[in-house]
mmCIF file of C-alpha atoms in Angstrom:
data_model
loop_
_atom_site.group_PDB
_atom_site.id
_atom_site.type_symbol
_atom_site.label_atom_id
_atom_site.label_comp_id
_atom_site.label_asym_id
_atom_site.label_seq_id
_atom_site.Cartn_x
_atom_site.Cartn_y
_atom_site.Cartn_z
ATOM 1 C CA UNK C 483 72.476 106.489 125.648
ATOM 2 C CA UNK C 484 69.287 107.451 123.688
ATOM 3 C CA UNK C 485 69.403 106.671 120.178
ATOM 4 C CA UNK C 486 69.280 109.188 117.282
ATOM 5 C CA UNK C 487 66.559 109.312 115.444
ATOM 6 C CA UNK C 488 66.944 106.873 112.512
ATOM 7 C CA UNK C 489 64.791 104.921 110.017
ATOM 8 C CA UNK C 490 67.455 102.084 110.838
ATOM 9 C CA UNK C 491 65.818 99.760 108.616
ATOM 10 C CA UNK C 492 65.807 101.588 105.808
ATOM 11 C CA UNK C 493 69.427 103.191 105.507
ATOM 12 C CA UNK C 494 72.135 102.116 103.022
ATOM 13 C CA UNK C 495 75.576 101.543 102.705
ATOM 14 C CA UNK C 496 76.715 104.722 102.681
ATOM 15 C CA UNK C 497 78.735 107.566 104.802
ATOM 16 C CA UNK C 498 76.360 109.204 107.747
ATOM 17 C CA UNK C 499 78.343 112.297 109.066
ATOM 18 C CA UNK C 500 78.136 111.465 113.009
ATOM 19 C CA UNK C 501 79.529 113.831 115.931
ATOM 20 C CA UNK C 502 83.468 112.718 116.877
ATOM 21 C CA UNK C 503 85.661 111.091 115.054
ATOM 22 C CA UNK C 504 89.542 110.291 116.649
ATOM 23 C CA UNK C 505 92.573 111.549 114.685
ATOM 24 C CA UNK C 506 96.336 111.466 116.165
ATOM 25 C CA UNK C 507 99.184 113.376 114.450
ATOM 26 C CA UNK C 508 102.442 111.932 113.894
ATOM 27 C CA UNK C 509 105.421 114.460 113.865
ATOM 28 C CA UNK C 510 109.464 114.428 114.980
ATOM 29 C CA UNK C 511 109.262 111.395 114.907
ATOM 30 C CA UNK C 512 106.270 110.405 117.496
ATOM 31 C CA UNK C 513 102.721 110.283 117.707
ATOM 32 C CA UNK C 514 101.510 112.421 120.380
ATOM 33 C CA UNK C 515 98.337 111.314 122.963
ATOM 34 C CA UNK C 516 95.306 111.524 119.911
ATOM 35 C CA UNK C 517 92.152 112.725 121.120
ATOM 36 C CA UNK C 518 88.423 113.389 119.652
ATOM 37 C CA UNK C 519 87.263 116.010 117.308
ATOM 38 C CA UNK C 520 84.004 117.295 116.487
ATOM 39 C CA UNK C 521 85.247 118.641 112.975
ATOM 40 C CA UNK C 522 84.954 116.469 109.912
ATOM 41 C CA UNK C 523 87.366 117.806 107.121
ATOM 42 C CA UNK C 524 90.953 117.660 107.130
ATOM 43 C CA UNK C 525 93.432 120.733 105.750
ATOM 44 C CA UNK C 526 96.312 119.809 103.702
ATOM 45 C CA UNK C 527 98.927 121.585 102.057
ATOM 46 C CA UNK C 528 98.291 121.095 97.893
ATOM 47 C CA UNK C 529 101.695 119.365 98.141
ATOM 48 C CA UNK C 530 100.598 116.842 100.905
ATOM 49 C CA UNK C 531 102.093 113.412 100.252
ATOM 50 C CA UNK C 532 98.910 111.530 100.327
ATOM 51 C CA UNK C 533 98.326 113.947 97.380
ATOM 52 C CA UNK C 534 101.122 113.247 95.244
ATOM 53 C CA UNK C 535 102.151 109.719 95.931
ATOM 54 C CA UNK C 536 99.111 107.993 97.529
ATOM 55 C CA UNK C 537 101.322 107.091 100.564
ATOM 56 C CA UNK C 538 98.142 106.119 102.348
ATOM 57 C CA UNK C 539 96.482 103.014 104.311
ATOM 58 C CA UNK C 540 93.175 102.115 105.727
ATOM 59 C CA UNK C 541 91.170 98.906 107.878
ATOM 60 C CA UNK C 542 87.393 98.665 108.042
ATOM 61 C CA UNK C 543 85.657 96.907 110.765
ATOM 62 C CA UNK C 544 82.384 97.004 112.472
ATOM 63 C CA UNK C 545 80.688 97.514 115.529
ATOM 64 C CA UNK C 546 77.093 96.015 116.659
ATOM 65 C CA UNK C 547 74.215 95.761 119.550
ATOM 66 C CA UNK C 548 73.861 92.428 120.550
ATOM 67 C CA UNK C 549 71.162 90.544 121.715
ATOM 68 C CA UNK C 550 71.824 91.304 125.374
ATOM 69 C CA UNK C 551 72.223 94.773 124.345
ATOM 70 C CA UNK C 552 76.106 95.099 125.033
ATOM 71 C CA UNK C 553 77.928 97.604 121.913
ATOM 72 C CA UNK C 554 80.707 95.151 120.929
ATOM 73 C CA UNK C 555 83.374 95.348 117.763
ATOM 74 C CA UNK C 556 84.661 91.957 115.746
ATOM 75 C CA UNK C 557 88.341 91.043 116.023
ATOM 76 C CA UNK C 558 90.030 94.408 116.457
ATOM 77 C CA UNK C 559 93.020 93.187 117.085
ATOM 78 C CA UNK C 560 93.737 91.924 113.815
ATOM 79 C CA UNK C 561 92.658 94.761 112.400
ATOM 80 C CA UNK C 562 95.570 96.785 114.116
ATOM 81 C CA UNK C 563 97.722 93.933 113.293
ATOM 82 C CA UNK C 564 97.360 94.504 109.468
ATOM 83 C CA UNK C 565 96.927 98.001 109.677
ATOM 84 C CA UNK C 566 100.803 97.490 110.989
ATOM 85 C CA UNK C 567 101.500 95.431 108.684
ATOM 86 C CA UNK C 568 100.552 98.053 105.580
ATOM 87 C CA UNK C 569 102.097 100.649 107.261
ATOM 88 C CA UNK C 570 105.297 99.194 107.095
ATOM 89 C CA UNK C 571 105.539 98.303 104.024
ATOM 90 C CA UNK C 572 104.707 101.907 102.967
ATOM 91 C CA UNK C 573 107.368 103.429 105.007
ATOM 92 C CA UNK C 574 104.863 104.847 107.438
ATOM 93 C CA UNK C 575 105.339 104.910 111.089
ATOM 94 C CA UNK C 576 103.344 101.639 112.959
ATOM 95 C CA UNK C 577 100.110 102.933 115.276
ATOM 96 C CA UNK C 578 100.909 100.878 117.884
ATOM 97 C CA UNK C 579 97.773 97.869 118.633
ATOM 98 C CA UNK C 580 96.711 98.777 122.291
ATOM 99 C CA UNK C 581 96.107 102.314 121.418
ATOM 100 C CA UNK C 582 94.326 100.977 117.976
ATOM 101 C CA UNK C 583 92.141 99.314 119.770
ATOM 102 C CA UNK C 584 91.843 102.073 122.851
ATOM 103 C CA UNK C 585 91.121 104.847 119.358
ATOM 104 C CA UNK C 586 88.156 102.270 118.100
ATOM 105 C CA UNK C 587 86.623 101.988 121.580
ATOM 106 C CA UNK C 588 86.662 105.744 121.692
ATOM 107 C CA UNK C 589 85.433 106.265 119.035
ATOM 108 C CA UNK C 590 82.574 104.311 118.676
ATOM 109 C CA UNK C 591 81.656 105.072 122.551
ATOM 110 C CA UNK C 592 81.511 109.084 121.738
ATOM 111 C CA UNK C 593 79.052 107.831 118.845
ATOM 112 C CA UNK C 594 77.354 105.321 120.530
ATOM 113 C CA UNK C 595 73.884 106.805 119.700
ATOM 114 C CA UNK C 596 74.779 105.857 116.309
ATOM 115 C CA UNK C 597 75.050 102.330 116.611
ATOM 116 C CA UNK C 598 72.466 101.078 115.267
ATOM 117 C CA UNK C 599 69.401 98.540 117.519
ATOM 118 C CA UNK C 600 69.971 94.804 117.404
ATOM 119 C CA UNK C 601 67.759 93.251 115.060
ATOM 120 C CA UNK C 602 67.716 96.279 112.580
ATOM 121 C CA UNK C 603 69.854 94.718 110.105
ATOM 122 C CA UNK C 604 72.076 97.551 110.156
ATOM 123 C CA UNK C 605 75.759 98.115 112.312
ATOM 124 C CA UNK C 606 77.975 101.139 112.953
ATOM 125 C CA UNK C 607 80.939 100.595 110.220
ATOM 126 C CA UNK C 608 84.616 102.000 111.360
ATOM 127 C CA UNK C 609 87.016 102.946 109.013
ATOM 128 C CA UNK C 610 90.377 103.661 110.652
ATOM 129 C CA UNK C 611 92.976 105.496 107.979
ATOM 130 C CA UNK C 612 96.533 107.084 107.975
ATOM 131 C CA UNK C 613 97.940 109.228 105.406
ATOM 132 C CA UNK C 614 101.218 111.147 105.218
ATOM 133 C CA UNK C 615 100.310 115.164 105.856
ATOM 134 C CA UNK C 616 103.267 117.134 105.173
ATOM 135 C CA UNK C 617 105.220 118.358 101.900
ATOM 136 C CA UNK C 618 106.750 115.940 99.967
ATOM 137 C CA UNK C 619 107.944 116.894 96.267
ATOM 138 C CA UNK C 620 110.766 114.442 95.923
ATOM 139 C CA UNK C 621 109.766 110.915 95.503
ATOM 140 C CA UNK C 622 109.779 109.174 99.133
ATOM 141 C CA UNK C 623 108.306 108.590 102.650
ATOM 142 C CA UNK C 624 106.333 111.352 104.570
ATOM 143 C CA UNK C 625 107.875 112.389 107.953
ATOM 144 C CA UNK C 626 104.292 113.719 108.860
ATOM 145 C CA UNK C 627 101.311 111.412 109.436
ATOM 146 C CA UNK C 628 97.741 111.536 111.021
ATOM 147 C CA UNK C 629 95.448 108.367 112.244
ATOM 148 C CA UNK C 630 92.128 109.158 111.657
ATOM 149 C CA UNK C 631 88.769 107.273 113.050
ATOM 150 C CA UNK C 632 85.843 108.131 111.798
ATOM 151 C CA UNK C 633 82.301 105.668 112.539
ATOM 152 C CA UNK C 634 79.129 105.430 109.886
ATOM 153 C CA UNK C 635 75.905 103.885 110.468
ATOM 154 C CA UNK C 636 75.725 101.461 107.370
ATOM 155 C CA UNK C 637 72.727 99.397 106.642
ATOM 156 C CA UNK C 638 72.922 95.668 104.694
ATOM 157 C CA UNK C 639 75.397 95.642 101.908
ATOM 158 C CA UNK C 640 72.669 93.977 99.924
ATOM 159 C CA UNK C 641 69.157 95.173 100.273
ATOM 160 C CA UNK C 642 66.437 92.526 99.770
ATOM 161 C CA UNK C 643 68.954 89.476 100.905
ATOM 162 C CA UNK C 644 71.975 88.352 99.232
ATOM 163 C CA UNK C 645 70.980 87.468 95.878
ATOM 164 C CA UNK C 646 74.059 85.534 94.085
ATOM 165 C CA UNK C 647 76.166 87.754 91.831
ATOM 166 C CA UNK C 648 77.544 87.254 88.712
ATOM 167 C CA UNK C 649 80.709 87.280 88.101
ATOM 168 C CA UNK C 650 83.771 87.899 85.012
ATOM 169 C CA UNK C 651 87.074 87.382 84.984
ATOM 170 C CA UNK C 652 89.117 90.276 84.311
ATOM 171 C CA UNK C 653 91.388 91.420 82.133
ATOM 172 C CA UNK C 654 92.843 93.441 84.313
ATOM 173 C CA UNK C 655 95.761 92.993 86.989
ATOM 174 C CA UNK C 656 94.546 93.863 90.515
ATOM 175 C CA UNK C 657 98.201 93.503 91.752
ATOM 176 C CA UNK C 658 102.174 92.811 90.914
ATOM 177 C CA UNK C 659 104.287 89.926 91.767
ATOM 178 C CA UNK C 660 105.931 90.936 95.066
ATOM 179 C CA UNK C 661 103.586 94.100 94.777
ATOM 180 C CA UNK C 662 101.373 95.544 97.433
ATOM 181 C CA UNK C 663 97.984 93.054 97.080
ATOM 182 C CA UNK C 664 98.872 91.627 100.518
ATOM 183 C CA UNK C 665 98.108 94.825 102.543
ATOM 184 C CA UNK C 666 95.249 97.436 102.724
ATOM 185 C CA UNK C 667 96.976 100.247 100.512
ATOM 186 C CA UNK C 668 94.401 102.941 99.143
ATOM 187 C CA UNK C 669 96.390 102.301 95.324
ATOM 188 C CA UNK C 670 95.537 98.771 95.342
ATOM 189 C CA UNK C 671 91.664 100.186 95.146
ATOM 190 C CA UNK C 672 92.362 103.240 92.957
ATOM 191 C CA UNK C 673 93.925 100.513 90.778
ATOM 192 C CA UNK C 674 90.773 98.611 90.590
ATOM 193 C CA UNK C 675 88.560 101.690 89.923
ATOM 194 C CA UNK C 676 88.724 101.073 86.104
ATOM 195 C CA UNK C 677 88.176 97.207 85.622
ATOM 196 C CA UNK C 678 84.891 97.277 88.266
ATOM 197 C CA UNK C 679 83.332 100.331 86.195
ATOM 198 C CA UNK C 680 84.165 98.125 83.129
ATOM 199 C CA UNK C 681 83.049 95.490 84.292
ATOM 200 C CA UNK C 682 79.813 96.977 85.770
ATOM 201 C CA UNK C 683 79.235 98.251 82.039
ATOM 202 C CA UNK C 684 79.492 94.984 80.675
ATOM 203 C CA UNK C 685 76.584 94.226 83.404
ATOM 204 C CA UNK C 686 78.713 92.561 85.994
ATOM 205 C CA UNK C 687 78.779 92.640 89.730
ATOM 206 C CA UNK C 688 82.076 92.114 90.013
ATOM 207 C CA UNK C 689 85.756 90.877 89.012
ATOM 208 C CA UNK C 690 87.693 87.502 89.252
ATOM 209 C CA UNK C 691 91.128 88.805 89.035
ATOM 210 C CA UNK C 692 93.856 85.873 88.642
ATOM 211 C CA UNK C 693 97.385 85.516 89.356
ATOM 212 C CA UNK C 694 99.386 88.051 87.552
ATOM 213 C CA UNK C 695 102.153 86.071 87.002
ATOM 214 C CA UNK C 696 100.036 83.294 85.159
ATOM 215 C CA UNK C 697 96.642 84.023 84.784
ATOM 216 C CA UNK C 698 95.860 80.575 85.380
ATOM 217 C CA UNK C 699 95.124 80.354 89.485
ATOM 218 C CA UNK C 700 91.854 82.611 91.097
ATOM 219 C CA UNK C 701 93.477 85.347 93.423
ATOM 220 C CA UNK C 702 90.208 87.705 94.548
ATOM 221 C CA UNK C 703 87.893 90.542 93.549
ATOM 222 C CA UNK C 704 88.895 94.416 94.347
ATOM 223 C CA UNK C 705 87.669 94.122 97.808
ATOM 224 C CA UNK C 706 86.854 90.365 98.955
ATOM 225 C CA UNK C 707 88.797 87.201 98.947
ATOM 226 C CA UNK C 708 86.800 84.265 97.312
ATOM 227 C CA UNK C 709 85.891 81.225 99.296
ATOM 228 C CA UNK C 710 84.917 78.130 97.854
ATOM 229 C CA UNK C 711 82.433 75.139 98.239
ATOM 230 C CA UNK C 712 83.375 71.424 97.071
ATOM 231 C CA UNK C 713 81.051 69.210 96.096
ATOM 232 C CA UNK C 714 81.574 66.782 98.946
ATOM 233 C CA UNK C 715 81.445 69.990 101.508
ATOM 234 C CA UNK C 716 85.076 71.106 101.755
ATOM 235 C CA UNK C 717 85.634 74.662 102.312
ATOM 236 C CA UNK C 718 88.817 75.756 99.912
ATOM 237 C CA UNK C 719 90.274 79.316 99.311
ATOM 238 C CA UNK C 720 92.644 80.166 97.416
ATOM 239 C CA UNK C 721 96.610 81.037 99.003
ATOM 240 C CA UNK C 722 98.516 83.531 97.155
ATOM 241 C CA UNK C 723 100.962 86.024 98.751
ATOM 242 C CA UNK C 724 99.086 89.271 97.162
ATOM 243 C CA UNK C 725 95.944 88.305 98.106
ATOM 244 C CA UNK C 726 94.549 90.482 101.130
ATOM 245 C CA UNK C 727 94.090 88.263 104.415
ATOM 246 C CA UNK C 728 90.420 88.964 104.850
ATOM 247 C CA UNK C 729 89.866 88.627 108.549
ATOM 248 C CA UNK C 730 86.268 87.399 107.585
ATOM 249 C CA UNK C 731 87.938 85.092 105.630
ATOM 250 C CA UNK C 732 90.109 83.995 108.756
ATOM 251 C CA UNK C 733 86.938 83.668 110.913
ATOM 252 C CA UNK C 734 84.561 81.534 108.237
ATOM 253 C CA UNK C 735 86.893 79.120 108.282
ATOM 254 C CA UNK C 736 87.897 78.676 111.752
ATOM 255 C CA UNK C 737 83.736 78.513 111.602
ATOM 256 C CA UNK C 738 83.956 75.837 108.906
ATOM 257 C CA UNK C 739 86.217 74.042 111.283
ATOM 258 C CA UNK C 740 84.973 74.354 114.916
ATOM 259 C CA UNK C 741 81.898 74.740 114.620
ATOM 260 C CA UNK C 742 80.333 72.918 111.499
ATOM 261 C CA UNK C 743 82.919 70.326 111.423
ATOM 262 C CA UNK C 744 84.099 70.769 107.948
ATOM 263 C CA UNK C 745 86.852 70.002 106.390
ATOM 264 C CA UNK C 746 88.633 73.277 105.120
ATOM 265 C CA UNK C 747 91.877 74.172 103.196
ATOM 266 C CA UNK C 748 94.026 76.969 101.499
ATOM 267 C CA UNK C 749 95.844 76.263 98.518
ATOM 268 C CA UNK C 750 96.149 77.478 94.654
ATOM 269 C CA UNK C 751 93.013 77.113 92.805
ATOM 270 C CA UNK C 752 92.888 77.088 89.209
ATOM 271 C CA UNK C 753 90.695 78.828 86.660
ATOM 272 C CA UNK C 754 89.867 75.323 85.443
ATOM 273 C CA UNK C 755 88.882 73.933 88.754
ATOM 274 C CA UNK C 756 85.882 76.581 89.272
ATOM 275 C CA UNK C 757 83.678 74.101 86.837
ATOM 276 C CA UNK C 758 83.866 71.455 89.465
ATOM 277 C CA UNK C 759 82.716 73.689 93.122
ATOM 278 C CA UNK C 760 79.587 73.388 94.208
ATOM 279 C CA UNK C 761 79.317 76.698 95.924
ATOM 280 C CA UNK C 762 81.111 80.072 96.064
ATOM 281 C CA UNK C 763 81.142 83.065 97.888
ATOM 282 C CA UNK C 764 83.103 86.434 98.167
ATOM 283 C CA UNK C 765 84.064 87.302 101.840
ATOM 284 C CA UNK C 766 84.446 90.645 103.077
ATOM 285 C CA UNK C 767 84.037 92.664 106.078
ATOM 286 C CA UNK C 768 80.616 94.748 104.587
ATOM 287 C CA UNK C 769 78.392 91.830 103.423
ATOM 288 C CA UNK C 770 80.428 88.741 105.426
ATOM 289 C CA UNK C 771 79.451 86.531 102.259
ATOM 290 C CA UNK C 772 78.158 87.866 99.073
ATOM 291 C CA UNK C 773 77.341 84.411 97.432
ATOM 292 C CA UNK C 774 78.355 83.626 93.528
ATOM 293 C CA UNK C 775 76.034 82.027 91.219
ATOM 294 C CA UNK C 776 78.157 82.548 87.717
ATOM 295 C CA UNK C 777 81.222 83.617 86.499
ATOM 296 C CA UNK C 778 81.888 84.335 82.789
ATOM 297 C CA UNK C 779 84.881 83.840 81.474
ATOM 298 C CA UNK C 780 85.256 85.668 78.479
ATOM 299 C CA UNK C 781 81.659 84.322 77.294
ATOM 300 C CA UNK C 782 82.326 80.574 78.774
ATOM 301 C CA UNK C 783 79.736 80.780 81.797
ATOM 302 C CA UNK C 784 80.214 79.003 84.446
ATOM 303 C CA UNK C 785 77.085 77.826 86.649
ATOM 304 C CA UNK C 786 77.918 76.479 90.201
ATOM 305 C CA UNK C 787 75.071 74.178 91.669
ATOM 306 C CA UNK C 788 73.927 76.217 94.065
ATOM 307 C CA UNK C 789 72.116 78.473 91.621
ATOM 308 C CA UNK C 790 71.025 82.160 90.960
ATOM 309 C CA UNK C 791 68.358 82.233 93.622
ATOM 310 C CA UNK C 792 69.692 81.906 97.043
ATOM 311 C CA UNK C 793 72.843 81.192 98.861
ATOM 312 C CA UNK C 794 73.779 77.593 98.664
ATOM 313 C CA UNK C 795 73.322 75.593 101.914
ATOM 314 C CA UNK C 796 77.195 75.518 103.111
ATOM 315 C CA UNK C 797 77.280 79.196 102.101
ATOM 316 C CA UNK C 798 74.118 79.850 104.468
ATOM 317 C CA UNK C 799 75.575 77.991 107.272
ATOM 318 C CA UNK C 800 79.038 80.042 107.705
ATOM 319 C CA UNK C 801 76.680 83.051 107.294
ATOM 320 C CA UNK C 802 74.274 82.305 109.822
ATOM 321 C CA UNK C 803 76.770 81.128 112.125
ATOM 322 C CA UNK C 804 79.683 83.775 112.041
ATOM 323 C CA UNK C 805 76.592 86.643 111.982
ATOM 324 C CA UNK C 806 75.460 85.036 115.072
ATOM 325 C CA UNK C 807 78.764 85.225 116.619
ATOM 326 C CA UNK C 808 78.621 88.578 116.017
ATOM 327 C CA UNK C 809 75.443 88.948 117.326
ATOM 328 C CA UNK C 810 75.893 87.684 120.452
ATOM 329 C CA UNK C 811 74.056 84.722 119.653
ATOM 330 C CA UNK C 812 76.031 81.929 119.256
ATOM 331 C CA UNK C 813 79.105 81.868 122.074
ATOM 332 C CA UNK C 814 82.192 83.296 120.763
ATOM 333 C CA UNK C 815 85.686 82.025 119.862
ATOM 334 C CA UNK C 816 87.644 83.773 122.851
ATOM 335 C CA UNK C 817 88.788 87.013 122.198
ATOM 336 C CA UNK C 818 86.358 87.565 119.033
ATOM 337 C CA UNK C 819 84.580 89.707 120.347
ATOM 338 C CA UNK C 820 85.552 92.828 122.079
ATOM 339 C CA UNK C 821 82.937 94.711 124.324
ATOM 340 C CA UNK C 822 83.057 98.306 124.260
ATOM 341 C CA UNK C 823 82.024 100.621 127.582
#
């Protein structure tokens, strides 16, 4: 398929209306067959329960040209594994995974002249949703839902390279004990709205949030779980139960492991311990590692080794390896990488 017309190198990370997007419709109990749409906006009654009670759920993953030209998507499958996973602890009904990953294929295949060329820099981002639709006054679960799909053309999260951020540690709570930080809830980001304004503001890139219970151990920022960088090369990030398994997360590890032969391991980390990594990066599904150079803690700054210039060199390596997994050019874990028609 030809190609729209795009400055592909030049785009940002932002929505691009393109020309289908899938949506399914959940009602009596069932989802019936889904199918494309050509029509962008959705109409809800005022008293919609995504409205009042934010009974809504999302994933975001991406799609990309290869080298050898194929359109392929990373890890699907655990996306509609933890899109599952949210949507039962909400009370909404499960999409089930085989027709997740049939709705993404679609999708991106009825906007394939959207994704953008290999070596562009940029990728065709998917943002899968569900939302309870019908009336719902009294507090509790929708019995109306609708899966959406819709696909963006998003360049580099960072323009110019990844230039280390720095980082504070907030005084805000980014999630309860026993709350909802372990799955991909649209409150869990309203909740962070505040304390990433504030801390943009106070010239920040971003928060450290810690353990709510404590605030002693590192849990992760509003949208990326931290990864971290020992001095003698051993990849650690932190394990909490309402932190949000980042499937990038997943896969730069199982990188760390197979492929660069390092040493890697999830456990509690402490506020005290950051002084004493050598490297540390924030892992997400936009910018796969957004590295750290600082993080302020309440006007006690602390440096890691690697600097404010670059990405430290274990940082680099998971970078340049996973993206060239994605890329097609570094062989693939199997099942990593699912080729769409």
């Amino acid at each position: 398929m030809e190609k729209k017309n795009i400055d592909w190198g030049n785009i940002g990370f932002g929505y691009m209306q393109t020309e289908k997007r899938y949506v399914s419709y959940y009602k009596n109990g069932a989802w019936d067959q889904g199918g494309l749409t050509e029509d962008a906006n959705i109409v809800l009654n005022e008293c919609a329960g995504v409205l009042q009670y934010a009974q809504t759920i999302f994933e975001g993953l991406k799609a990309y040209t290869t080298e050898d030209g194929r359109i392929v998507a990373f890890r699907p499958d655990l996306n509609a594994e933890r899109m599952m996973d949210s949507a039962r602890r909400l009370e909404m009904p499960e999409f089930p995974k085989e027709r997740f990953i049939d709705a993404v294929d679609r999708a991106v295949s009825a906007n394939a002249a959207y994704v953008p060329p290999y070596g562009s820099g940029a990728t065709l981002y998917i943002r899968p949703y569900m939302f309870g639709s019908n009336s719902v006054i009294g507090v509790k679960p929708a019995d109306e839902y609708q899966f959406r799909i819709f696909c963006t053309p998003v360049g580099p999260y960072f323009k110019g390279g990844a230039k280390p951020l720095t980082i504070c540690v907030s005084d805000f709570d980014r999630a309860a004990p026993h709350g909802t930080g372990h799955i991909k809830a649209g409150l869990n980001y309203a909740m962070s709205l505040h304390a990433i304004v504030t801390a943009h503001r106070n010239g920040y890139d971003e928060n450290m949030y810690l353990d709510p219970g404590t605030r002693t151990k590192v849990e992760e920022t509003g949208g990326a779980n931290f990864l971290f960088v020992t001095k003698d090369g051993k990849i650690v990030t932190p394990k909490s139960e309402s932190i949000l398994p980042s499937i990038t997360r997943r896969s730069l590890v199982h990188v760390a492991q197979e492929y660069l032969g390092l040493e890697a391991e999830e456990r509690e980390v402490c506020l005290d311990e950051l002084k004493d990594f050598a490297e540390c990066g924030l892992c997400g599904t936009a910018a796969v590692i957004s590295p750290v150079g600082k993080v302020v803690d309440h006007g006690r700054e602390i440096c890691f080794p690697s600097g404010m210039a670059e990405m430290g060199p274990v940082t680099r390596k998971l970078y340049d390896t996973l993206t060239g997994i994605q890329m097609g050019r570094i062989e693939a874990p199997k099942g990593w990488i699912h080729v769409i028609e």
